[in-house]
Every structure is written in structure tokens, then in C-alpha cells.
Amino acid sequence: MTMNWEALYSERLGSMTTSVIREILKVAQSPEVISLSGGWPEADLFPTEQLQEVAAHVMRETPREALQYGLTDGSIGLRQLLAEQMQAQGVPAGPENILITSGSQQALDLLGRILLDEGDCVIVEAPTFLGAVQSFKAYGPRFVPLPLDGDGACVELLPELISRHKPKLMYLLPTFHNPAGVCLSLERRRRAVEIASEMGVPIVEDDPYGQLRYSGEPLPTLAALDSARCSAHGPRLGNTVIYLSTFSKTLTPGLRVAWAVAPVDVVQQLVMAKQGADLMTSSLSQEIAAEFIRRGWLPGQVARIRDTYRLRRDAMCAAIDDFFPSEASYYRPEGGLFLWVTLPEGLDATALLAEAAVHQVAYVPGQPFFVDGRGTNTLRMSFASVPPETIREGVRRVGEVFKAHL
Ligand SMILES: Cc1ncc(COP(=O)(O)O)c(C=O)c1O
């Protein structure tokens, strides 16, 4: 008998992006197409030679640690280094507050496992990071959208949403949002932490792009503001915000090393969940990341990445100003990898993607990033993995397509 797999899949799976988009984005992989659709970092910026040196060192000096099973929490050396890094950012975490995960993507899944039951409510920004929705979805929650604008999530709406929906958690991307590129303003950051703490709803702060600032003033993380509220009598880690970050955008995603910062009890629950998921994050990757930090190479690497992406961000903004119809609007990102465009009502970015593909250029339509199905007239473009002159040509082609439909 042939197995009917379709009938066996969990009803929770659902489809994340429409097959139409998936089919068109496949076209984007062809070398002739200028792809502004990817979310991958520029591979030319990976510190390949430094990583080769560090990897050789680790294999020579500490092969037994690097190749053996390790603690589920993560290597104590790396957690210590990350705790110091967090402290320098105003988050008084110790190694016991840190869990190393196999990418932040895994942290999202583990948080879903320990916090969500079928039918629980999760507040997410509209738009939000698809990967988070995908991870949480496996645990059967309802999503409640929180709109955002150029200053990030409209947190002033939170008290009403929280009272009405009694959410288990809020998932926020305050710094260089994926997909919207925006930053939550300082005032809204303070308000978000205040509301979360007073109304007893934790915030998961996802911060993969925080180091990638190209202009403007740095802002404190929600985790730092949360800790500041709890530190009247000396430094204390806050207990409202669970903070996530990763080496994927600063070093390389191939290492799969990321970290979560949380109160000790939460870390312990996450450790139990991680035991069931993958036992531990690769020891070899953790040793490499730790040695890279010990050598003091991270700041230089981040500075190099920033310089390249800043030029690309500028190229994309200039090209949009020159080639997009004036009716389209966008947020100028101060960091991160993405830029978010809103077209006039009535234009459908998914339908127009097919036409863009004919002109050998691709972007990502915005609708799938909304949990409420809105956003048909929005799109995300990435400036990360294409050089400035190619960005300009890509944006010009996209602009032509949009202009033809106005
Ligand atoms: C907002 C956001 N969170 C999490 C991730 C996952 O990162 P990682 O490679 O650490 O799993 C990404 C990756 O693009 C992201 O954009």
C-alpha cells in the first residue's frame, strides 16, 4: 500500500508562504537574476582566514573538548565571554543566565516548547519574522498582530491588546527589524518594558542585527532597560525580557552558534527542552566562536561588515529615490539587512513579482510576514548580498515594473 503522507501531516503545519511566491523565488536563484530577496549575509565578508586559523588552533590545542559531547547549556568558557559582553551592554547576566543554542531559530522553538500550549495567544508585530511564526506555530498558538510604523511597534496599543487577549508572550524585534528594517524608538522601548512588566507578559527580544548599525545613535536593548528597572539596589538581571542574539550575522550562520539570556529558572526549562531537541550545540563551533572572541577579533569583523553594508544601504536608498514611483514609500533603515517598501493601495506585490522575475530581478512580497493576511501592497528588499552597482540596476528594474502599473 502506498503511504498517504498528506493525510498524516499535523494540521498545524500549514503553508508558510504561498506556493506562487516559492515558485517565483526559485527563479531568483538563477545567476542572471538580481536577487534582492535573500536574507543571507554576504559570504565575501566571512572572516574565512581568521576562522581557518582559529579552527586549526582549537583542533590542535583542545581537540578533546572540541570533539566531545558538552553541557546542554553550552560551553562554560563561551557563556562567560557572552556574559561579559552582555554586561557591557547593560545586561548584568552571569553564565547561569545564558543558554547557547543552535542558532536563534532554535531558541525560538525551545521558547515555544516551554511556554506555549494549544490556543495560547502570542503578540507579534505586523509584519514579523516568518521563522518565529513558523517555530511557534508548531505549538498551536493564536497570533495577535501589533502594527508597526517608522518608529517600530505601536506599543501604545499593548495595554488594550493584552487585556483583551491575555497573551502568554510578546515576540518583538526592536532593532533593525526583519522584515521592516525599522528601530523601536527609545520612548517606545521604555514603554514596552514598563507595560510588559506591569501587566505580567514576558517579551522575547530577538536581536540578531543589533551590532549592524550604519548610522544614528545606538539604543539600549529591551533587556538592558528591563535590568535597569530591576537594579535600583545594585546590578540585577531583569525578569521580563528574554533576550536572543546570534553570531549568524556577525561571524557566519554556518557555525550555528547563538545565545539566549533569561532568568535562571527559564534557562533550566530551556535546557530540558534542548536536551530533547539536540542535546547540545556543536562543541567545535562553540570553541571556534569562543577563541575568535578571546583573540579580540570580533570588533574588527563587525566594523568591516558595517562598512560594506552601509554602502549597500546607501546605494539602495538612493536608487529607490531615483527610480521608484513617488507614490511608493519606504523606511530608511539605520542598520540590519532589510528595507521595507509600501506601494499605493491596490498594487499587489505578489502579482508584480512574477513580472519582476521576467525582468530578471526578485524581491520578497510582504504579505506572508503578516499573521493577519494584510500587506498585499508591501515588499521587503535586502541590500546585504549584492554589490552597490547591482543593487542600483535591480532597484531600477523593480521601479520600472511598479511604474508601469500606476
Ligand atoms: C529576526 C531573526 N531571528 C532569528 C533568525 C535566525 O538566526 P540564526 O541563524 O541564529 O538561527 C534570523 C535569521 O535570519 C532573523 O532574521
Tab-separated table of C-alpha atoms and ligand atoms in Angstrom:
chain	number	residue	atom	x	y	z
A	1	MET	CA	0.000	0.000	0.000
A	2	THR	CA	1.336	3.468	-0.800
A	3	MET	CA	1.539	5.648	2.234
A	4	ASN	CA	-0.729	8.700	2.193
A	5	TRP	CA	1.663	11.140	3.828
A	6	GLU	CA	-0.604	14.106	3.125
A	7	ALA	CA	-3.213	12.638	5.440
A	8	LEU	CA	-0.678	12.086	8.217
A	9	TYR	CA	0.922	15.507	8.486
A	10	SER	CA	-0.020	17.533	11.576
A	11	GLU	CA	-2.764	20.046	10.892
A	12	ARG	CA	-0.558	22.666	12.487
A	13	LEU	CA	1.936	22.604	9.634
A	14	GLY	CA	0.013	24.813	7.208
A	15	SER	CA	1.894	26.509	4.422
A	16	MET	CA	4.171	29.400	5.325
A	17	THR	CA	4.454	31.114	2.011
A	18	THR	CA	2.168	30.694	-0.920
A	19	SER	CA	3.477	28.262	-3.471
A	20	VAL	CA	3.311	31.015	-6.093
A	21	ILE	CA	5.949	33.008	-4.237
A	22	ARG	CA	8.069	29.943	-3.671
A	23	GLU	CA	7.991	29.118	-7.361
A	24	ILE	CA	8.941	32.630	-8.390
A	25	LEU	CA	11.710	32.903	-5.830
A	26	LYS	CA	13.180	29.707	-7.232
A	27	VAL	CA	13.727	31.740	-10.400
A	28	ALA	CA	15.726	34.208	-8.280
A	29	GLN	CA	18.372	31.564	-7.756
A	30	SER	CA	19.390	31.666	-11.396
A	31	PRO	CA	22.673	33.603	-11.818
A	32	GLU	CA	21.211	36.093	-14.339
A	33	VAL	CA	18.621	37.304	-11.842
A	34	ILE	CA	19.446	40.177	-9.493
A	35	SER	CA	18.128	38.893	-6.208
A	36	LEU	CA	17.112	41.467	-3.646
A	37	SER	CA	15.097	38.729	-1.992
A	38	GLY	CA	17.643	36.806	0.076
A	39	GLY	CA	18.242	37.291	3.752
A	40	TRP	CA	21.707	35.774	3.716
A	41	PRO	CA	24.813	37.697	4.740
A	42	GLU	CA	27.482	38.485	2.121
A	43	ALA	CA	29.738	35.410	2.008
A	44	ASP	CA	32.726	37.574	0.957
A	45	LEU	CA	32.541	39.091	4.445
A	46	PHE	CA	33.011	35.834	6.300
A	47	PRO	CA	36.350	36.014	8.151
A	48	THR	CA	37.475	32.854	6.393
A	49	GLU	CA	41.203	33.054	7.028
A	50	GLN	CA	40.786	34.005	10.668
A	51	LEU	CA	38.314	31.161	11.143
A	52	GLN	CA	40.741	28.730	9.484
A	53	GLU	CA	43.430	29.818	11.917
A	54	VAL	CA	41.118	29.606	14.918
A	55	ALA	CA	39.745	26.199	13.874
A	56	ALA	CA	43.297	24.837	13.437
A	57	HIS	CA	44.222	26.211	16.866
A	58	VAL	CA	41.180	24.621	18.516
A	59	MET	CA	41.858	21.247	16.902
A	60	ARG	CA	45.494	21.403	17.899
A	61	GLU	CA	45.149	22.710	21.445
A	62	THR	CA	41.779	21.465	22.743
A	63	PRO	CA	40.643	18.608	20.458
A	64	ARG	CA	39.114	16.590	23.304
A	65	GLU	CA	36.791	19.428	24.345
A	66	ALA	CA	36.016	20.443	20.769
A	67	LEU	CA	35.060	16.933	19.645
A	68	GLN	CA	33.357	15.618	22.786
A	69	TYR	CA	29.756	15.937	23.990
A	70	GLY	CA	29.384	19.023	26.174
A	71	LEU	CA	26.931	20.632	28.546
A	72	THR	CA	23.440	21.237	27.149
A	73	ASP	CA	23.660	24.809	28.490
A	74	GLY	CA	26.734	25.408	26.330
A	75	SER	CA	30.467	25.648	26.993
A	76	ILE	CA	31.210	27.494	30.208
A	77	GLY	CA	34.034	29.430	28.526
A	78	LEU	CA	31.773	30.801	25.807
A	79	ARG	CA	28.970	31.570	28.265
A	80	GLN	CA	31.427	33.501	30.414
A	81	LEU	CA	32.577	35.560	27.423
A	82	LEU	CA	28.984	36.248	26.378
A	83	ALA	CA	28.035	37.193	29.939
A	84	GLU	CA	30.822	39.805	29.880
A	85	GLN	CA	29.576	41.070	26.524
A	86	MET	CA	26.008	41.319	27.856
A	87	GLN	CA	27.212	43.127	31.000
A	88	ALA	CA	28.992	45.680	28.815
A	89	GLN	CA	25.611	46.295	27.150
A	90	GLY	CA	23.868	46.945	30.468
A	91	VAL	CA	22.517	43.425	30.976
A	92	PRO	CA	24.011	42.034	34.219
A	93	ALA	CA	23.831	38.380	33.211
A	94	GLY	CA	26.083	35.618	34.551
A	95	PRO	CA	26.916	32.409	32.672
A	96	GLU	CA	23.998	30.750	34.515
A	97	ASN	CA	21.632	33.123	32.680
A	98	ILE	CA	22.895	32.070	29.269
A	99	LEU	CA	21.930	29.165	27.064
A	100	ILE	CA	23.880	28.519	23.878
A	101	THR	CA	21.531	27.472	21.096
A	102	SER	CA	21.983	26.098	17.600
A	103	GLY	CA	21.025	29.421	16.026
A	104	SER	CA	18.438	31.816	17.422
A	105	GLN	CA	15.969	29.839	15.373
A	106	GLN	CA	16.352	27.022	17.871
A	107	ALA	CA	15.853	29.394	20.803
A	108	LEU	CA	12.512	30.391	19.281
A	109	ASP	CA	11.472	26.769	19.002
A	110	LEU	CA	12.569	25.983	22.575
A	111	LEU	CA	10.673	29.008	23.893
A	112	GLY	CA	7.584	27.761	22.099
A	113	ARG	CA	8.066	24.348	23.719
A	114	ILE	CA	8.358	25.643	27.266
A	115	LEU	CA	5.814	28.456	27.131
A	116	LEU	CA	3.066	27.709	24.638
A	117	ASP	CA	0.027	25.467	24.826
A	118	GLU	CA	-2.592	24.974	22.142
A	119	GLY	CA	-4.748	28.094	21.875
A	120	ASP	CA	-2.399	30.394	23.813
A	121	CYS	CA	-2.027	33.856	22.399
A	122	VAL	CA	1.229	35.370	21.157
A	123	ILE	CA	1.516	39.045	20.226
A	124	VAL	CA	3.741	39.581	17.202
A	125	GLU	CA	4.479	42.678	15.183
A	126	ALA	CA	2.752	43.060	11.830
A	127	PRO	CA	4.891	42.370	9.860
A	128	THR	CA	7.087	39.939	11.798
A	129	PHE	CA	9.899	37.415	11.255
A	130	LEU	CA	8.430	34.393	9.488
A	131	GLY	CA	10.831	31.984	11.184
A	132	ALA	CA	9.402	32.875	14.598
A	133	VAL	CA	5.847	32.314	13.444
A	134	GLN	CA	6.933	29.015	11.964
A	135	SER	CA	8.587	27.891	15.225
A	136	PHE	CA	5.734	28.986	17.479
A	137	LYS	CA	3.087	27.613	15.127
A	138	ALA	CA	4.140	24.056	15.960
A	139	TYR	CA	2.724	24.597	19.468
A	140	GLY	CA	-0.685	25.733	18.261
A	141	PRO	CA	-0.980	29.348	19.454
A	142	ARG	CA	-3.163	32.162	18.121
A	143	PHE	CA	-1.268	35.175	16.856
A	144	VAL	CA	-2.383	38.719	17.562
A	145	PRO	CA	-0.827	41.378	15.314
A	146	LEU	CA	0.692	44.571	16.700
A	147	PRO	CA	1.038	47.182	13.920
A	148	LEU	CA	4.321	48.984	13.392
A	149	ASP	CA	5.396	52.266	11.813
A	150	GLY	CA	8.691	54.093	11.219
A	151	ASP	CA	9.361	54.115	14.998
A	152	GLY	CA	8.780	50.378	15.365
A	153	ALA	CA	5.897	48.577	17.033
A	154	CYS	CA	2.951	50.725	18.153
A	155	VAL	CA	3.409	49.704	21.772
A	156	GLU	CA	0.785	52.177	22.982
A	157	LEU	CA	-1.757	49.632	21.718
A	158	LEU	CA	-0.387	46.927	24.024
A	159	PRO	CA	-2.449	47.515	27.190
A	160	GLU	CA	-5.676	47.096	25.249
A	161	LEU	CA	-4.419	44.042	23.318
A	162	ILE	CA	-3.085	42.411	26.477
A	163	SER	CA	-6.309	42.980	28.417
A	164	ARG	CA	-8.377	41.575	25.551
A	165	HIS	CA	-6.250	38.573	24.513
A	166	LYS	CA	-4.320	37.620	27.690
A	167	PRO	CA	-1.162	36.685	25.712
A	168	LYS	CA	1.435	34.232	27.006
A	169	LEU	CA	4.240	36.239	25.428
A	170	MET	CA	5.124	39.043	23.057
A	171	TYR	CA	7.705	38.492	20.361
A	172	LEU	CA	9.414	41.740	19.360
A	173	LEU	CA	12.264	42.733	17.057
A	174	PRO	CA	13.118	46.203	18.339
A	175	THR	CA	16.399	46.732	16.489
A	176	PHE	CA	16.684	46.663	12.684
A	177	HIS	CA	13.559	44.692	12.219
A	178	ASN	CA	13.289	41.763	9.822
A	179	PRO	CA	11.460	42.404	7.528
A	180	ALA	CA	10.609	46.088	8.201
A	181	GLY	CA	14.134	47.457	8.819
A	182	VAL	CA	12.871	49.883	11.497
A	183	CYS	CA	14.037	50.523	15.076
A	184	LEU	CA	11.780	50.861	18.086
A	185	SER	CA	12.216	54.406	19.472
A	186	LEU	CA	13.692	54.878	22.949
A	187	GLU	CA	10.404	56.131	24.328
A	188	ARG	CA	8.549	53.116	22.965
A	189	ARG	CA	11.248	50.765	24.283
A	190	ARG	CA	10.766	52.141	27.781
A	191	ARG	CA	7.002	51.923	27.462
A	192	ALA	CA	7.105	48.338	26.120
A	193	VAL	CA	9.171	47.113	29.071
A	194	GLU	CA	7.004	49.033	31.528
A	195	ILE	CA	3.775	47.589	30.132
A	196	ALA	CA	5.195	44.056	29.927
A	197	SER	CA	6.438	44.180	33.488
A	198	GLU	CA	3.303	45.769	34.936
A	199	MET	CA	0.903	43.504	33.043
A	200	GLY	CA	2.992	40.354	33.596
A	201	VAL	CA	3.575	39.381	29.965
A	202	PRO	CA	7.148	38.423	29.006
A	203	ILE	CA	8.834	39.882	25.956
A	204	VAL	CA	11.033	37.768	23.727
A	205	GLU	CA	13.502	40.290	22.277
A	206	ASP	CA	15.062	38.907	19.097
A	207	ASP	CA	18.230	40.857	18.294
A	208	PRO	CA	20.314	39.292	15.524
A	209	TYR	CA	21.117	42.636	13.878
A	210	GLY	CA	21.856	44.932	16.856
A	211	GLN	CA	25.588	45.178	16.055
A	212	LEU	CA	24.924	46.148	12.446
A	213	ARG	CA	24.249	49.877	12.852
A	214	TYR	CA	25.294	52.129	9.934
A	215	SER	CA	24.006	55.495	11.148
A	216	GLY	CA	22.195	57.098	14.081
A	217	GLU	CA	22.703	56.636	17.794
A	218	PRO	CA	22.770	53.212	19.489
A	219	LEU	CA	19.695	52.416	21.582
A	220	PRO	CA	19.548	50.269	24.720
A	221	THR	CA	18.094	46.814	24.271
A	222	LEU	CA	14.798	45.983	25.966
A	223	ALA	CA	16.817	43.557	28.103
A	224	ALA	CA	19.032	46.427	29.310
A	225	LEU	CA	16.009	48.605	30.102
A	226	ASP	CA	14.379	45.700	31.919
A	227	SER	CA	17.526	45.164	34.005
A	228	ALA	CA	17.819	48.904	34.720
A	229	ARG	CA	14.286	48.823	36.182
A	230	CYS	CA	15.321	45.968	38.497
A	231	SER	CA	18.703	47.399	39.505
A	232	ALA	CA	17.782	50.144	41.996
A	233	HIS	CA	19.885	48.401	44.659
A	234	GLY	CA	22.757	47.143	42.510
A	235	PRO	CA	23.004	45.330	39.162
A	236	ARG	CA	20.298	42.701	38.691
A	237	LEU	CA	19.116	40.898	35.602
A	238	GLY	CA	15.554	41.859	34.702
A	239	ASN	CA	12.954	39.115	34.614
A	240	THR	CA	10.513	40.348	31.986
A	241	VAL	CA	12.631	40.163	28.832
A	242	ILE	CA	14.174	37.053	27.318
A	243	TYR	CA	16.932	38.231	25.006
A	244	LEU	CA	18.167	36.374	21.912
A	245	SER	CA	21.180	37.057	19.733
A	246	THR	CA	23.380	35.132	17.346
A	247	PHE	CA	26.746	35.023	15.585
A	248	SER	CA	24.976	34.345	12.285
A	249	LYS	CA	25.129	37.937	11.041
A	250	THR	CA	28.454	38.970	12.566
A	251	LEU	CA	30.591	35.841	12.097
A	252	THR	CA	28.847	33.246	9.947
A	253	PRO	CA	25.493	31.415	10.034
A	254	GLY	CA	27.324	28.169	9.279
A	255	LEU	CA	28.634	27.991	12.846
A	256	ARG	CA	25.046	27.804	14.206
A	257	VAL	CA	26.012	29.472	17.473
A	258	ALA	CA	23.544	31.782	19.184
A	259	TRP	CA	22.536	32.554	22.759
A	260	ALA	CA	19.509	33.245	24.902
A	261	VAL	CA	19.665	35.339	28.096
A	262	ALA	CA	16.971	34.645	30.673
A	263	PRO	CA	16.320	34.227	34.392
A	264	VAL	CA	17.942	31.049	35.772
A	265	ASP	CA	14.632	29.158	36.107
A	266	VAL	CA	13.781	29.825	32.488
A	267	VAL	CA	17.256	28.758	31.365
A	268	GLN	CA	16.781	25.486	33.232
A	269	GLN	CA	13.494	24.812	31.465
A	270	LEU	CA	15.098	25.657	28.143
A	271	VAL	CA	17.965	23.269	28.926
A	272	MET	CA	15.466	20.440	29.493
A	273	ALA	CA	13.757	21.250	26.213
A	274	LYS	CA	17.084	21.407	24.380
A	275	GLN	CA	18.061	18.000	25.707
A	276	GLY	CA	15.096	16.605	23.832
A	277	ALA	CA	15.855	18.596	20.716
A	278	ASP	CA	19.582	18.165	20.040
A	279	LEU	CA	21.389	17.560	23.367
A	280	MET	CA	23.824	20.389	22.759
A	281	THR	CA	25.100	22.907	20.261
A	282	SER	CA	28.190	21.755	18.355
A	283	SER	CA	31.187	21.806	20.710
A	284	LEU	CA	33.522	22.526	17.811
A	285	SER	CA	31.506	25.579	16.728
A	286	GLN	CA	31.359	26.883	20.275
A	287	GLU	CA	35.114	26.513	20.774
A	288	ILE	CA	35.760	28.323	17.494
A	289	ALA	CA	33.429	31.193	18.406
A	290	ALA	CA	34.980	31.469	21.872
A	291	GLU	CA	38.535	31.530	20.531
A	292	PHE	CA	37.573	34.160	17.930
A	293	ILE	CA	36.273	36.383	20.742
A	294	ARG	CA	39.283	35.707	23.006
A	295	ARG	CA	41.608	36.885	20.259
A	296	GLY	CA	39.729	40.194	20.189
A	297	TRP	CA	38.800	39.811	16.534
A	298	LEU	CA	35.054	40.374	16.774
A	299	PRO	CA	35.013	44.209	16.866
A	300	GLY	CA	37.170	44.424	13.711
A	301	GLN	CA	34.982	41.901	11.932
A	302	VAL	CA	31.814	43.808	12.837
A	303	ALA	CA	33.380	47.106	11.694
A	304	ARG	CA	34.262	45.563	8.312
A	305	ILE	CA	30.734	44.256	7.844
A	306	ARG	CA	29.223	47.596	8.793
A	307	ASP	CA	31.354	49.480	6.253
A	308	THR	CA	30.253	47.217	3.421
A	309	TYR	CA	26.563	47.105	4.319
A	310	ARG	CA	26.437	50.863	4.931
A	311	LEU	CA	27.469	51.484	1.299
A	312	ARG	CA	24.877	48.980	0.108
A	313	ARG	CA	22.149	50.507	2.249
A	314	ASP	CA	23.006	53.942	0.841
A	315	ALA	CA	23.002	52.573	-2.712
A	316	MET	CA	19.571	51.019	-2.262
A	317	CYS	CA	18.025	54.146	-0.723
A	318	ALA	CA	19.480	56.380	-3.469
A	319	ALA	CA	18.215	54.029	-6.180
A	320	ILE	CA	14.716	53.935	-4.690
A	321	ASP	CA	14.669	57.742	-4.556
A	322	ASP	CA	15.734	57.843	-8.207
A	323	PHE	CA	13.710	55.020	-9.722
A	324	PHE	CA	10.637	54.150	-7.651
A	325	PRO	CA	7.318	55.889	-8.273
A	326	SER	CA	6.845	58.795	-5.865
A	327	GLU	CA	3.664	57.122	-4.596
A	328	ALA	CA	5.758	54.342	-3.015
A	329	SER	CA	7.145	54.942	0.475
A	330	TYR	CA	9.868	53.221	2.465
A	331	TYR	CA	11.595	53.282	5.830
A	332	ARG	CA	15.293	54.197	5.609
A	333	PRO	CA	16.973	51.552	7.787
A	334	GLU	CA	19.752	52.652	10.170
A	335	GLY	CA	21.097	49.109	10.257
A	336	GLY	CA	20.363	45.455	9.593
A	337	LEU	CA	19.906	43.903	6.183
A	338	PHE	CA	16.432	44.892	5.063
A	339	LEU	CA	14.382	47.684	3.610
A	340	TRP	CA	10.589	47.732	3.607
A	341	VAL	CA	8.515	49.359	0.872
A	342	THR	CA	4.812	50.217	0.837
A	343	LEU	CA	3.191	50.637	-2.573
A	344	PRO	CA	-0.034	52.544	-3.185
A	345	GLU	CA	-3.162	50.604	-2.164
A	346	GLY	CA	-4.337	48.372	-4.969
A	347	LEU	CA	-0.902	47.295	-6.159
A	348	ASP	CA	-0.239	43.665	-5.332
A	349	ALA	CA	3.460	42.960	-4.695
A	350	THR	CA	2.941	39.203	-5.100
A	351	ALA	CA	1.350	39.570	-8.537
A	352	LEU	CA	4.041	42.041	-9.610
A	353	LEU	CA	6.824	39.684	-8.524
A	354	ALA	CA	6.065	37.455	-11.495
A	355	GLU	CA	6.592	40.422	-13.764
A	356	ALA	CA	9.755	41.453	-11.944
A	357	ALA	CA	11.071	37.922	-12.494
A	358	VAL	CA	10.585	38.401	-16.242
A	359	HIS	CA	12.885	41.449	-15.922
A	360	GLN	CA	15.318	39.240	-14.004
A	361	VAL	CA	15.007	40.815	-10.600
A	362	ALA	CA	13.439	39.468	-7.394
A	363	TYR	CA	12.221	40.805	-4.058
A	364	VAL	CA	10.061	39.259	-1.329
A	365	PRO	CA	6.364	40.230	-1.257
A	366	GLY	CA	5.342	41.463	2.199
A	367	GLN	CA	2.058	39.666	2.765
A	368	PRO	CA	3.470	36.403	4.203
A	369	PHE	CA	5.103	38.417	7.003
A	370	PHE	CA	1.675	39.421	8.338
A	371	VAL	CA	-0.202	36.987	10.565
A	372	ASP	CA	-3.485	38.655	9.582
A	373	GLY	CA	-3.065	38.438	5.814
A	374	ARG	CA	-2.656	42.189	5.276
A	375	GLY	CA	0.251	43.808	3.465
A	376	THR	CA	-0.518	42.873	-0.149
A	377	ASN	CA	0.981	46.223	-1.225
A	378	THR	CA	4.241	45.770	0.711
A	379	LEU	CA	7.598	44.160	-0.016
A	380	ARG	CA	10.995	43.508	1.518
A	381	MET	CA	14.272	44.085	-0.259
A	382	SER	CA	17.659	43.041	1.086
A	383	PHE	CA	20.800	45.017	0.316
A	384	ALA	CA	23.138	42.541	2.031
A	385	SER	CA	24.393	40.196	-0.606
A	386	VAL	CA	24.541	42.300	-3.797
A	387	PRO	CA	27.196	44.953	-4.627
A	388	PRO	CA	26.071	48.613	-4.877
A	389	GLU	CA	26.036	48.906	-8.676
A	390	THR	CA	23.969	45.729	-8.999
A	391	ILE	CA	21.584	46.957	-6.298
A	392	ARG	CA	21.054	50.117	-8.349
A	393	GLU	CA	20.242	48.156	-11.505
A	394	GLY	CA	17.960	45.781	-9.590
A	395	VAL	CA	16.030	48.618	-7.981
A	396	ARG	CA	15.743	50.355	-11.359
A	397	ARG	CA	14.129	47.253	-12.874
A	398	VAL	CA	11.727	46.842	-9.956
A	399	GLY	CA	10.842	50.552	-10.179
A	400	GLU	CA	10.009	50.169	-13.887
A	401	VAL	CA	7.615	47.323	-13.104
A	402	PHE	CA	5.825	49.328	-10.405
A	403	LYS	CA	5.625	52.485	-12.528
A	404	ALA	CA	4.051	50.533	-15.370
A	405	HIS	CA	1.146	49.623	-13.084
A	406	LEU	CA	0.305	53.055	-11.744
B	1	LIG	C1	14.826	38.089	13.178
B	1	LIG	C2	15.587	36.824	13.080
B	1	LIG	N1	15.594	35.985	14.112
B	1	LIG	C3	16.275	34.833	14.077
B	1	LIG	C4	16.979	34.460	12.950
B	1	LIG	C5	17.681	33.129	12.947
B	1	LIG	O1	19.032	33.278	13.069
B	1	LIG	P1	20.003	32.042	13.361
B	1	LIG	O2	20.855	31.901	12.158
B	1	LIG	O3	20.763	32.459	14.583
B	1	LIG	O4	19.166	30.854	13.624
B	1	LIG	C6	17.001	35.306	11.843
B	1	LIG	C7	17.714	34.911	10.624
B	1	LIG	O5	17.628	35.482	9.590
B	1	LIG	C8	16.284	36.526	11.914
B	1	LIG	O6	16.245	37.376	10.887
